[in-house]
Coordinates of C-alpha atoms in Angstrom, one line a residue:
Chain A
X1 CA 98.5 122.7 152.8
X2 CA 101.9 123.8 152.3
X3 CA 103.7 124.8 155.8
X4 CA 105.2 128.4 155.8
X5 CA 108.9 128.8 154.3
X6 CA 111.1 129.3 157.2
X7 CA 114.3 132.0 156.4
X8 CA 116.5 129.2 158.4
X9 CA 118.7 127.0 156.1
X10 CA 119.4 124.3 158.3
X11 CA 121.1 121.2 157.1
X12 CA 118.7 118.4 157.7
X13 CA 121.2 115.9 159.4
X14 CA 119.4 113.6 160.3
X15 CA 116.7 113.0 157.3
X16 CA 117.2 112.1 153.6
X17 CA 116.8 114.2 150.4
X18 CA 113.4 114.8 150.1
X19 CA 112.0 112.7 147.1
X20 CA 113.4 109.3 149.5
X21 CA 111.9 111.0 152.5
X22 CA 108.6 111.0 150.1
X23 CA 109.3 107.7 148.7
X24 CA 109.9 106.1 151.9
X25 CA 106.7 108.1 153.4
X26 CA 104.5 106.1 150.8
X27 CA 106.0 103.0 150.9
X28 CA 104.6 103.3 155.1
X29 CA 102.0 105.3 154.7
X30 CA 100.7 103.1 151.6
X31 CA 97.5 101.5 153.6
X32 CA 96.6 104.7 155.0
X33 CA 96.7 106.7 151.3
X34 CA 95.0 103.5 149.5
X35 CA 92.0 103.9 152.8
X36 CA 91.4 107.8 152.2
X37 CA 91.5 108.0 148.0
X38 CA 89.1 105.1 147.9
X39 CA 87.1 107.6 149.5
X40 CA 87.7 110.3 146.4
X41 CA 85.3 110.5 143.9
X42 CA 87.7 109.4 140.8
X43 CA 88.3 105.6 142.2
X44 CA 84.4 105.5 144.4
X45 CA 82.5 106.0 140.8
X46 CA 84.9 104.0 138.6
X47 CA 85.1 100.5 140.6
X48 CA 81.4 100.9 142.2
X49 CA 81.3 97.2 142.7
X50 CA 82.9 97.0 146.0
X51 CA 85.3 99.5 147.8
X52 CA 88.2 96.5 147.8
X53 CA 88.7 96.9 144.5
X54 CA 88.9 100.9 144.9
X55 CA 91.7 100.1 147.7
X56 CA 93.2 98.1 145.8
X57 CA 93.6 100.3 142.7
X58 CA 95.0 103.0 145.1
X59 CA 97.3 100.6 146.7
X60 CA 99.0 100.1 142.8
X61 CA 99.1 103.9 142.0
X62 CA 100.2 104.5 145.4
X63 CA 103.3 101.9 144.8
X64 CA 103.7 103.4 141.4
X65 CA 104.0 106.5 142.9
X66 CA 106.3 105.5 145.1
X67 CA 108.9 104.1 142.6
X68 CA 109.0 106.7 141.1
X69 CA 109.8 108.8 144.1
X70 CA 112.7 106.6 145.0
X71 CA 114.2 107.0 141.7
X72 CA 114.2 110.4 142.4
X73 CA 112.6 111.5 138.7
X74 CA 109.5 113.5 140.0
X75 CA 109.0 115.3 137.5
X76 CA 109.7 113.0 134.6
X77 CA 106.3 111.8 133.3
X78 CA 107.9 109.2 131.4
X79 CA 109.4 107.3 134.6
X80 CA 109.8 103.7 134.4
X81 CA 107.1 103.6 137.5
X82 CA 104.5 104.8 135.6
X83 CA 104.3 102.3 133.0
X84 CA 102.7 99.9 135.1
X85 CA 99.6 101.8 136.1
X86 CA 99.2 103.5 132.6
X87 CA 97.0 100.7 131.4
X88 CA 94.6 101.3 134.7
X89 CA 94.5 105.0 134.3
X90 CA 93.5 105.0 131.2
X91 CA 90.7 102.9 131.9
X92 CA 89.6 105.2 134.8
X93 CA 89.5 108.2 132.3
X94 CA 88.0 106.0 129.7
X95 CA 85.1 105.5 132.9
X96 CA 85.2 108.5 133.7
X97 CA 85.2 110.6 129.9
X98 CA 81.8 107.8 129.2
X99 CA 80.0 109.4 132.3
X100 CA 79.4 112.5 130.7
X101 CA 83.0 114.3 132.5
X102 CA 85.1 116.4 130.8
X103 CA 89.3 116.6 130.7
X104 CA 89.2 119.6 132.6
X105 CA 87.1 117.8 135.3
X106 CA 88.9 114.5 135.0
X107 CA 92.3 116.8 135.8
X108 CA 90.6 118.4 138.9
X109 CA 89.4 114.6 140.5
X110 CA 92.7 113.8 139.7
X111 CA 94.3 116.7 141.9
X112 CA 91.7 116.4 144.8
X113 CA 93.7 113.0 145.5
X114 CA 96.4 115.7 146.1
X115 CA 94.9 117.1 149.5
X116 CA 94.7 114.0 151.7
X117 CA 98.5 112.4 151.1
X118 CA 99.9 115.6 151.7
X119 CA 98.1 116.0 154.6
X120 CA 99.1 112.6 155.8
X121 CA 103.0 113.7 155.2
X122 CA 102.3 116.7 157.2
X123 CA 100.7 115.0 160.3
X124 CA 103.5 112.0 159.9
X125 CA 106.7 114.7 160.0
X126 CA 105.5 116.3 163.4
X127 CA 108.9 116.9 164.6
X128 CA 110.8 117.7 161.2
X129 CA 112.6 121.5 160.9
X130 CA 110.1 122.8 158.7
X131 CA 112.7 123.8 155.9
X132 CA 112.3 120.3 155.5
X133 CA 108.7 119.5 155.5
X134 CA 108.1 122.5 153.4
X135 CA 110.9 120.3 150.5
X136 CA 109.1 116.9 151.2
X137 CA 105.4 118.6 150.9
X138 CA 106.5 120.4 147.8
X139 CA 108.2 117.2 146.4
X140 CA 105.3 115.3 146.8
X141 CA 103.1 117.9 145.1
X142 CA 105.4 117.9 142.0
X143 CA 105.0 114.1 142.3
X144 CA 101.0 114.1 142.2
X145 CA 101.5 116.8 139.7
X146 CA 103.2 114.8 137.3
X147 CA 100.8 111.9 138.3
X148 CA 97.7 114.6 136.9
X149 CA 100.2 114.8 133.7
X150 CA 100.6 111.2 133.2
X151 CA 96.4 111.0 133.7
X152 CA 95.9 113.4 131.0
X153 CA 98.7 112.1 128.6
X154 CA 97.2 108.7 129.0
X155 CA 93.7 110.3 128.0
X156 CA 95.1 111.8 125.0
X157 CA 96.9 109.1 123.3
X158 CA 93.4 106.9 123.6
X159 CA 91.7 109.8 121.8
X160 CA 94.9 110.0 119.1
X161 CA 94.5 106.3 119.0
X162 CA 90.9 106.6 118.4
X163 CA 90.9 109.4 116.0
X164 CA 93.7 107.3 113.8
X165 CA 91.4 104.4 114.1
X166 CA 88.6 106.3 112.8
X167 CA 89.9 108.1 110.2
X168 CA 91.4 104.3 108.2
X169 CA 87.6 102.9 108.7
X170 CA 86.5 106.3 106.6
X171 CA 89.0 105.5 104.3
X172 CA 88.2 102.2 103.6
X173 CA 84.2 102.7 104.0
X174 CA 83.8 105.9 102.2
X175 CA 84.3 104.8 98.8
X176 CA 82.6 102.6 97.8
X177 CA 82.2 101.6 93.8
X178 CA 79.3 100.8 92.3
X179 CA 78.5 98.8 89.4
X180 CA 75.1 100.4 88.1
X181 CA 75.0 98.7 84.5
X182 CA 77.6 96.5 82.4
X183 CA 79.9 98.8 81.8
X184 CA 78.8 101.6 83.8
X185 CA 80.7 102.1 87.3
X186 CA 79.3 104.8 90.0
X187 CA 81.4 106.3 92.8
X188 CA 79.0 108.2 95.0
X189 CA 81.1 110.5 96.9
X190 CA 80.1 111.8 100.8
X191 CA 81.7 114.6 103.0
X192 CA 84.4 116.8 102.3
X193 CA 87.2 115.6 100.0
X194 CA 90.7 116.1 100.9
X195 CA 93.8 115.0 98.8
X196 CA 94.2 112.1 100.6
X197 CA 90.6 111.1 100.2
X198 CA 90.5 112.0 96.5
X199 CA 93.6 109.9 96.1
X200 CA 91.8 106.5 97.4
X201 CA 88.7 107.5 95.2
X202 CA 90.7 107.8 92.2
X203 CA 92.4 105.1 92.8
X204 CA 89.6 102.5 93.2
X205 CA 87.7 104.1 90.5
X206 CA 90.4 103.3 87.8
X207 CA 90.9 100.0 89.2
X208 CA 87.5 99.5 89.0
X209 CA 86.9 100.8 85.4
X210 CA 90.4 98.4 84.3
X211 CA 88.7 95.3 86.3
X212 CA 84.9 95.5 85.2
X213 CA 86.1 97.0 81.7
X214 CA 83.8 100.1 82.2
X215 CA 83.4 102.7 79.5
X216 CA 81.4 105.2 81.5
X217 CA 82.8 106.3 85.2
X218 CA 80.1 108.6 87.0
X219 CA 81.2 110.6 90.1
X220 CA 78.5 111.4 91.9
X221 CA 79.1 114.4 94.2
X222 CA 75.8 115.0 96.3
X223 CA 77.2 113.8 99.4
X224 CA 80.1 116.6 98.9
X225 CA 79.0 119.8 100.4
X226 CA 81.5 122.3 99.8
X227 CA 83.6 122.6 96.8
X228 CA 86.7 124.7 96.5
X229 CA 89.4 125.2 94.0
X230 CA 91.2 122.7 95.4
X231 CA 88.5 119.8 95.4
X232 CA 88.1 121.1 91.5
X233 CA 91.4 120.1 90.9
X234 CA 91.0 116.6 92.5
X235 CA 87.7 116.3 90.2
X236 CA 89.3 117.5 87.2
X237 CA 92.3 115.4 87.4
X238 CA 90.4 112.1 87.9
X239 CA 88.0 113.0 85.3
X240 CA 91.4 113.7 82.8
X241 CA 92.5 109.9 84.5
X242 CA 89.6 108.3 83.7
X243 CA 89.5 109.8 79.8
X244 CA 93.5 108.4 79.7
X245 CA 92.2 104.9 80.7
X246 CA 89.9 105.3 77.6
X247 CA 86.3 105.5 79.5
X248 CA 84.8 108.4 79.9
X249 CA 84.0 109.9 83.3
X250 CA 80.5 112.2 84.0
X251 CA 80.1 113.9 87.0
X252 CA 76.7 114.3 88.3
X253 CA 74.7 115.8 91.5
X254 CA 76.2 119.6 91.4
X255 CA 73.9 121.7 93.8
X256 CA 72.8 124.9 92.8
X257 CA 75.2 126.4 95.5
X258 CA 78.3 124.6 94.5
X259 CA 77.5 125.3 90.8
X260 CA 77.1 129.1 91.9
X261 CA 80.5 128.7 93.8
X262 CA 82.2 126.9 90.9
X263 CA 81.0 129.9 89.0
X264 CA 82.1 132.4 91.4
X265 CA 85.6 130.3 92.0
X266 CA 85.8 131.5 87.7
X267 CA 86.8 127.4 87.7
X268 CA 86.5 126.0 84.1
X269 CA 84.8 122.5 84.2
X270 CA 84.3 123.1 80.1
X271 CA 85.9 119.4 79.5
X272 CA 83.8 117.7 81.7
X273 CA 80.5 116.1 81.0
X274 CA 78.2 117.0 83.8
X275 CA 74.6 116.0 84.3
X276 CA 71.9 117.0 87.3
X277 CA 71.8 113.9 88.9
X278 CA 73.0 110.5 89.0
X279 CA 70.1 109.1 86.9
X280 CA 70.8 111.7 84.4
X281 CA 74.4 110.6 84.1
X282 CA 73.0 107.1 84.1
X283 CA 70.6 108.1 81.3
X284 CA 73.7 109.4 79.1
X285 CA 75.8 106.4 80.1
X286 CA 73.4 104.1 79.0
X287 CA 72.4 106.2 75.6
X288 CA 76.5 106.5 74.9
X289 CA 76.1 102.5 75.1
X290 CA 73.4 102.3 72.6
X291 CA 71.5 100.7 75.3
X292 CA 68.0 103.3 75.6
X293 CA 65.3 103.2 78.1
X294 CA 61.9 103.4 77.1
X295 CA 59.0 102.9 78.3
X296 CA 56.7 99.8 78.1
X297 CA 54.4 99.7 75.6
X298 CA 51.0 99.4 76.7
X299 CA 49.6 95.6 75.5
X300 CA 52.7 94.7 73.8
X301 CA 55.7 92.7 75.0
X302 CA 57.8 95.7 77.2
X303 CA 61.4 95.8 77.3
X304 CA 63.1 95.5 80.4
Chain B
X1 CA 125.1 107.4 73.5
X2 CA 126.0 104.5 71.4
X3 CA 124.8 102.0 73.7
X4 CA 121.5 103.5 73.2
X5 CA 121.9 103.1 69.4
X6 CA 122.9 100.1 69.4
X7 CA 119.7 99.1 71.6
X8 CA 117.5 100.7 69.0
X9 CA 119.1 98.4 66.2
X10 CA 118.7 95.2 68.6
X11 CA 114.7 95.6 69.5
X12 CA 112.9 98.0 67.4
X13 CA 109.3 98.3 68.4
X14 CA 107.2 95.8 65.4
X15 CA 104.6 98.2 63.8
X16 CA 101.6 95.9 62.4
X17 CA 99.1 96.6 59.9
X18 CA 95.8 95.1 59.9
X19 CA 93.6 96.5 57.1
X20 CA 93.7 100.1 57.5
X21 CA 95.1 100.2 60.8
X22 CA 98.2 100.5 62.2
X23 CA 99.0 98.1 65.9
X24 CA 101.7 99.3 67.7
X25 CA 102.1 97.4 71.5
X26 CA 104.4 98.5 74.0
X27 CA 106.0 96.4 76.1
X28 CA 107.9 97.3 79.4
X29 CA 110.1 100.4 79.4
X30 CA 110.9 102.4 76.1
X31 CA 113.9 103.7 76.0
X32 CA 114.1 107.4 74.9
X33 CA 116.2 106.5 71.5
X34 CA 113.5 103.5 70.6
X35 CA 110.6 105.9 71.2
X36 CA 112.1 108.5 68.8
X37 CA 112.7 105.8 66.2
X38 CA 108.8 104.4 67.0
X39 CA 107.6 108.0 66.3
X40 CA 110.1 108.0 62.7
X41 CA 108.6 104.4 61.9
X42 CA 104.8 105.0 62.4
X43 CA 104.9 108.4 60.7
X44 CA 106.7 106.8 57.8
X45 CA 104.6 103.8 57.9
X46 CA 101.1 105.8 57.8
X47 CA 102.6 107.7 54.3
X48 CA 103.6 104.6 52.8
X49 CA 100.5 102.6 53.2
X50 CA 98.1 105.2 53.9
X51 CA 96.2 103.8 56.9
X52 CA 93.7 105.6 58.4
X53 CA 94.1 104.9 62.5
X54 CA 96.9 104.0 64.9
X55 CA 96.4 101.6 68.0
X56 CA 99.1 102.2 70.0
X57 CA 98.6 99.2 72.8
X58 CA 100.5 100.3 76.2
X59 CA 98.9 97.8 78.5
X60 CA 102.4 96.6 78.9
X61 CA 104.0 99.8 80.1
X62 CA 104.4 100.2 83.5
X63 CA 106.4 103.5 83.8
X64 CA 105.3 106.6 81.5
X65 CA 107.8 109.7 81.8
X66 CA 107.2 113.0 80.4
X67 CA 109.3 112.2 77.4
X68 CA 107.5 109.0 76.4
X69 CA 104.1 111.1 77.1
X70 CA 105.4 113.9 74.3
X71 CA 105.9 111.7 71.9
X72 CA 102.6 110.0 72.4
X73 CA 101.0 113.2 71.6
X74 CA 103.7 113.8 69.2
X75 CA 102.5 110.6 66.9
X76 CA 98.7 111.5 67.4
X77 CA 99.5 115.1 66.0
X78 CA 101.9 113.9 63.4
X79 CA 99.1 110.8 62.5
X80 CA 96.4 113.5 62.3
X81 CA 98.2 115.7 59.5
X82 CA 98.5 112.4 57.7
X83 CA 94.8 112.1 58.3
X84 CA 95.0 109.3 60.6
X85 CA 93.2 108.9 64.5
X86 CA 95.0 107.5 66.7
X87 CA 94.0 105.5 70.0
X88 CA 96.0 104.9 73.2
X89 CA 94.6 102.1 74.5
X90 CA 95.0 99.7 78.1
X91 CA 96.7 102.5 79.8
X92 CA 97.2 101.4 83.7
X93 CA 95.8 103.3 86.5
X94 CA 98.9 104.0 87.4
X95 CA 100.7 105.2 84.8
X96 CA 96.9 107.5 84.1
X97 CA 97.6 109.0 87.7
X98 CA 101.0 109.6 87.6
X99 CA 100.2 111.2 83.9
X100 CA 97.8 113.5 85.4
X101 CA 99.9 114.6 88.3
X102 CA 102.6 115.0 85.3
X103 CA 100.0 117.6 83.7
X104 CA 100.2 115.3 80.8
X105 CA 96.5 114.6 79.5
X106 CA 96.8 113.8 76.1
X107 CA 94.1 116.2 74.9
X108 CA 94.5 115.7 71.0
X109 CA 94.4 111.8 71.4
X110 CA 91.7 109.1 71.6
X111 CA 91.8 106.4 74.4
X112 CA 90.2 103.5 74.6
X113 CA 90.0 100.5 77.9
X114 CA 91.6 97.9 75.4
X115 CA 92.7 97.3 72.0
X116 CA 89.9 95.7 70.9
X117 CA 88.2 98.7 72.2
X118 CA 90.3 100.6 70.3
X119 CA 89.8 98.8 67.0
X120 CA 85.7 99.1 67.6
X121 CA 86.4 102.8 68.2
X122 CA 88.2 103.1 64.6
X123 CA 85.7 101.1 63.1
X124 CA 82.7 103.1 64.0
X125 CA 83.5 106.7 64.1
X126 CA 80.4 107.9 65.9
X127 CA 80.9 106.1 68.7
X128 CA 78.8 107.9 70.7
X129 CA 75.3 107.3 68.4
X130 CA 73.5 104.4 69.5
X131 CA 74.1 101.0 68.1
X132 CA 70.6 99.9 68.8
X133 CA 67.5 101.3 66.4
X134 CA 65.1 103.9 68.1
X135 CA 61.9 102.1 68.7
X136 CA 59.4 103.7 66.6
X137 CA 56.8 105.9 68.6
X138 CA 53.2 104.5 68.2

């Protein structure tokens, strides 16, 4: 692939520096490259509906490619040439990561597009000292390299974009507030809590208990599966929050193992009212309002 | 120094009493010299006329510092040797947030969601036995 390195340093008179000896080589050669990397499994399984629009996704990669060669930043990923075909290439991964392929073997399609344009630059320099050939071959495998680097860059900030995405929807969806009886608010609290989580939660739940004038606040943490010191502290300091706001807050659904932890942890949850489950806590809410369920009486007018 | 005298002289906090209780409502930010003299007033104002709660309204406040929080618990420990309850009430989410990151939780005081709340609270001392009579069991 690469020709042998020649102990000769002769001055190349008559040819450029290499990267506009590349440049200029895929700027002529630009047909021929689009023809063979339609061929190459990364652009025949993303555009399968005809093999024009394969050529003529190579034909813009191969221009990108090209601008950047001729201004002569080969290694700089960030090159103004590669803006324009970011947007495609992320849609090829994006193709590509849907079909079941990992990065790695995204990153190894990518570099088979390697083999066939340098072995077009090889056959097109027949007569070139091979000092020289051996420069251009090796400039034009720092230039697909970096190409492979923009693909995987690309891949990356659409997974970072995704993630960031993801993460405000749990935000938002996660905590929800639940009005289970006048004066009686529920937040029902799933997955692991971090500050930033416990933050929202106490948040909406004091807005909640200001806006529906709520005098019990029940946390429910069944959804929660492990409980640390630190998630303690985020229950104990929204609980203490709640009791400043003058309603008092109950926390409910405690598994056996995260009592056992709590236990172990030597955490003291002495000033909070907890009950078993949330119906429990709903039971106490609704005695602490004077409001008591019983049961219908048999023949006689039952209360709701 | 003397600006903050002279303040205290301009726009002393009004201390009501209604029956046996005493209505104190903050309103926007307390300066530290006016919550001193709020804590001298109510304490003086709880021998004279022997009252036997405090509403202290702070629905109003938007910023509670670690000063104003002392004295808070300052005039519920003071009310209680004078055998009087007293009842913060319409504290703000925020300021109960930034309280709790402040350590502060008030742990001798009573709270309630608004004053009338708070005067229901008074009223009825066990608030937490039902208002409604047990059915009778057949």
């Amino acid at each position: 692939m690469r020709s042998e390195a020649v102990p000769e340093h002769e001055a190349a008179a008559s040819y450029g520096t290499p990267t506009d000896e590349v440049g200029a080589f895929l700027s002529r050669r630009r047909e021929q490259i689009a023809q063979r990397w339609a061929d190459e499994p990364l652009f025949r399984t993303v555009f399968t509906v005809s093999r024009d629009e394969a050529v003529e996704a190579c034909r813009s990669v191969v221009d990108a490619l090209a601008q950047v060669a001729d201004s002569g930043r080969v290694e700089d990923s960030d090159s103004a040439g590669f803006t324009v075909v970011r947007e495609q290439l992320a849609r090829m991964t994006a193709a590509r990561s849907r079909s079941g392929m990992s990065t790695a073997q995204v990153s190894g399609e990518v570099d088979a597009l390697r083999a066939p344009v340098v072995n077009l630059l090889v056959a097109d320099l027949p007569d070139a000292p091979p000092e020289h050939l051996r420069e251009c071959a090796t400039t034009l495998t720092v230039l697909m390299g970096t190409l492979r680097l923009v693909v995987m860059e690309t891949a990356l900030t659409e997974v970072q974009a995704l993630i960031d995405r993801q993460q405000m929807q749990l935000l938002e969806v996660a905590t929800p507030v639940i009005r289970l009886w006048d004066g009686v608010v529920a937040v029902p609290l799933i997955g692991t809590l971090d500050s930033a989580r416990s933050q929202v939660v106490m948040e909406t739940l004091l807005q909640a208990v200001v806006d529906q004038q709520a005098r019990y606040a029940i946390l429910d943490i069944t959804g929660v599966p492990t409980v640390d010191s630190l998630v303690a502290q985020h229950l104990m300091k929204t609980v203490a929050a709640v009791r400043l706001m003058g309603a008092e807050c109950v926390v409910s659904g405690i598994r056996p193992a995260i009592a056992q932890t709590i236990v172990h942890l030597g955490l003291d949850l002495g000033t909070v009212v907890t009950r078993a489950g949330l119906a429990d806590a709903l039971a106490y809410a609704l005695h602490g309002l004077g409001a008591d369920i019983v049961h219908a009486t048999p023949g006689g007018a039952g209360q709701r | 120094m003397n600006d903050d005298f002279s303040r205290t002289g301009a726009a002393p906090v009004p201390v009501l009493r209604l029956g046996d209780i005493l209505l104190v409502t903050l309103q926007g930010d307390l300066h530290d010299g006016t919550a001193e003299q709020l804590q001298q007033d109510i304490v003086e104002a709880i021998a004279r006329s022997r009252v036997t709660g405090v509403v202290i309204d702070i629905s109003g406040v938007e910023i509670v510092d670690s000063f104003l929080g002392r004295v808070l618990a300052e005039i519920g420990a003071n009310a209680r040797l004078l055998a009087a309850q007293t009842v913060v009430a319409g504290m703000r989410p925020a300021v109960a947030i930034t309280m709790v990151e402040l350590g502060l939780t008030l742990p001798g005081l009573r709270t309630a969601l608004s004053t009338e709340a708070a005067l229901e609270l008074l009223g009825r001392p066990d608030a937490a036995a039902p208002r409604a009579p047990r059915q009778e069991p057949r």
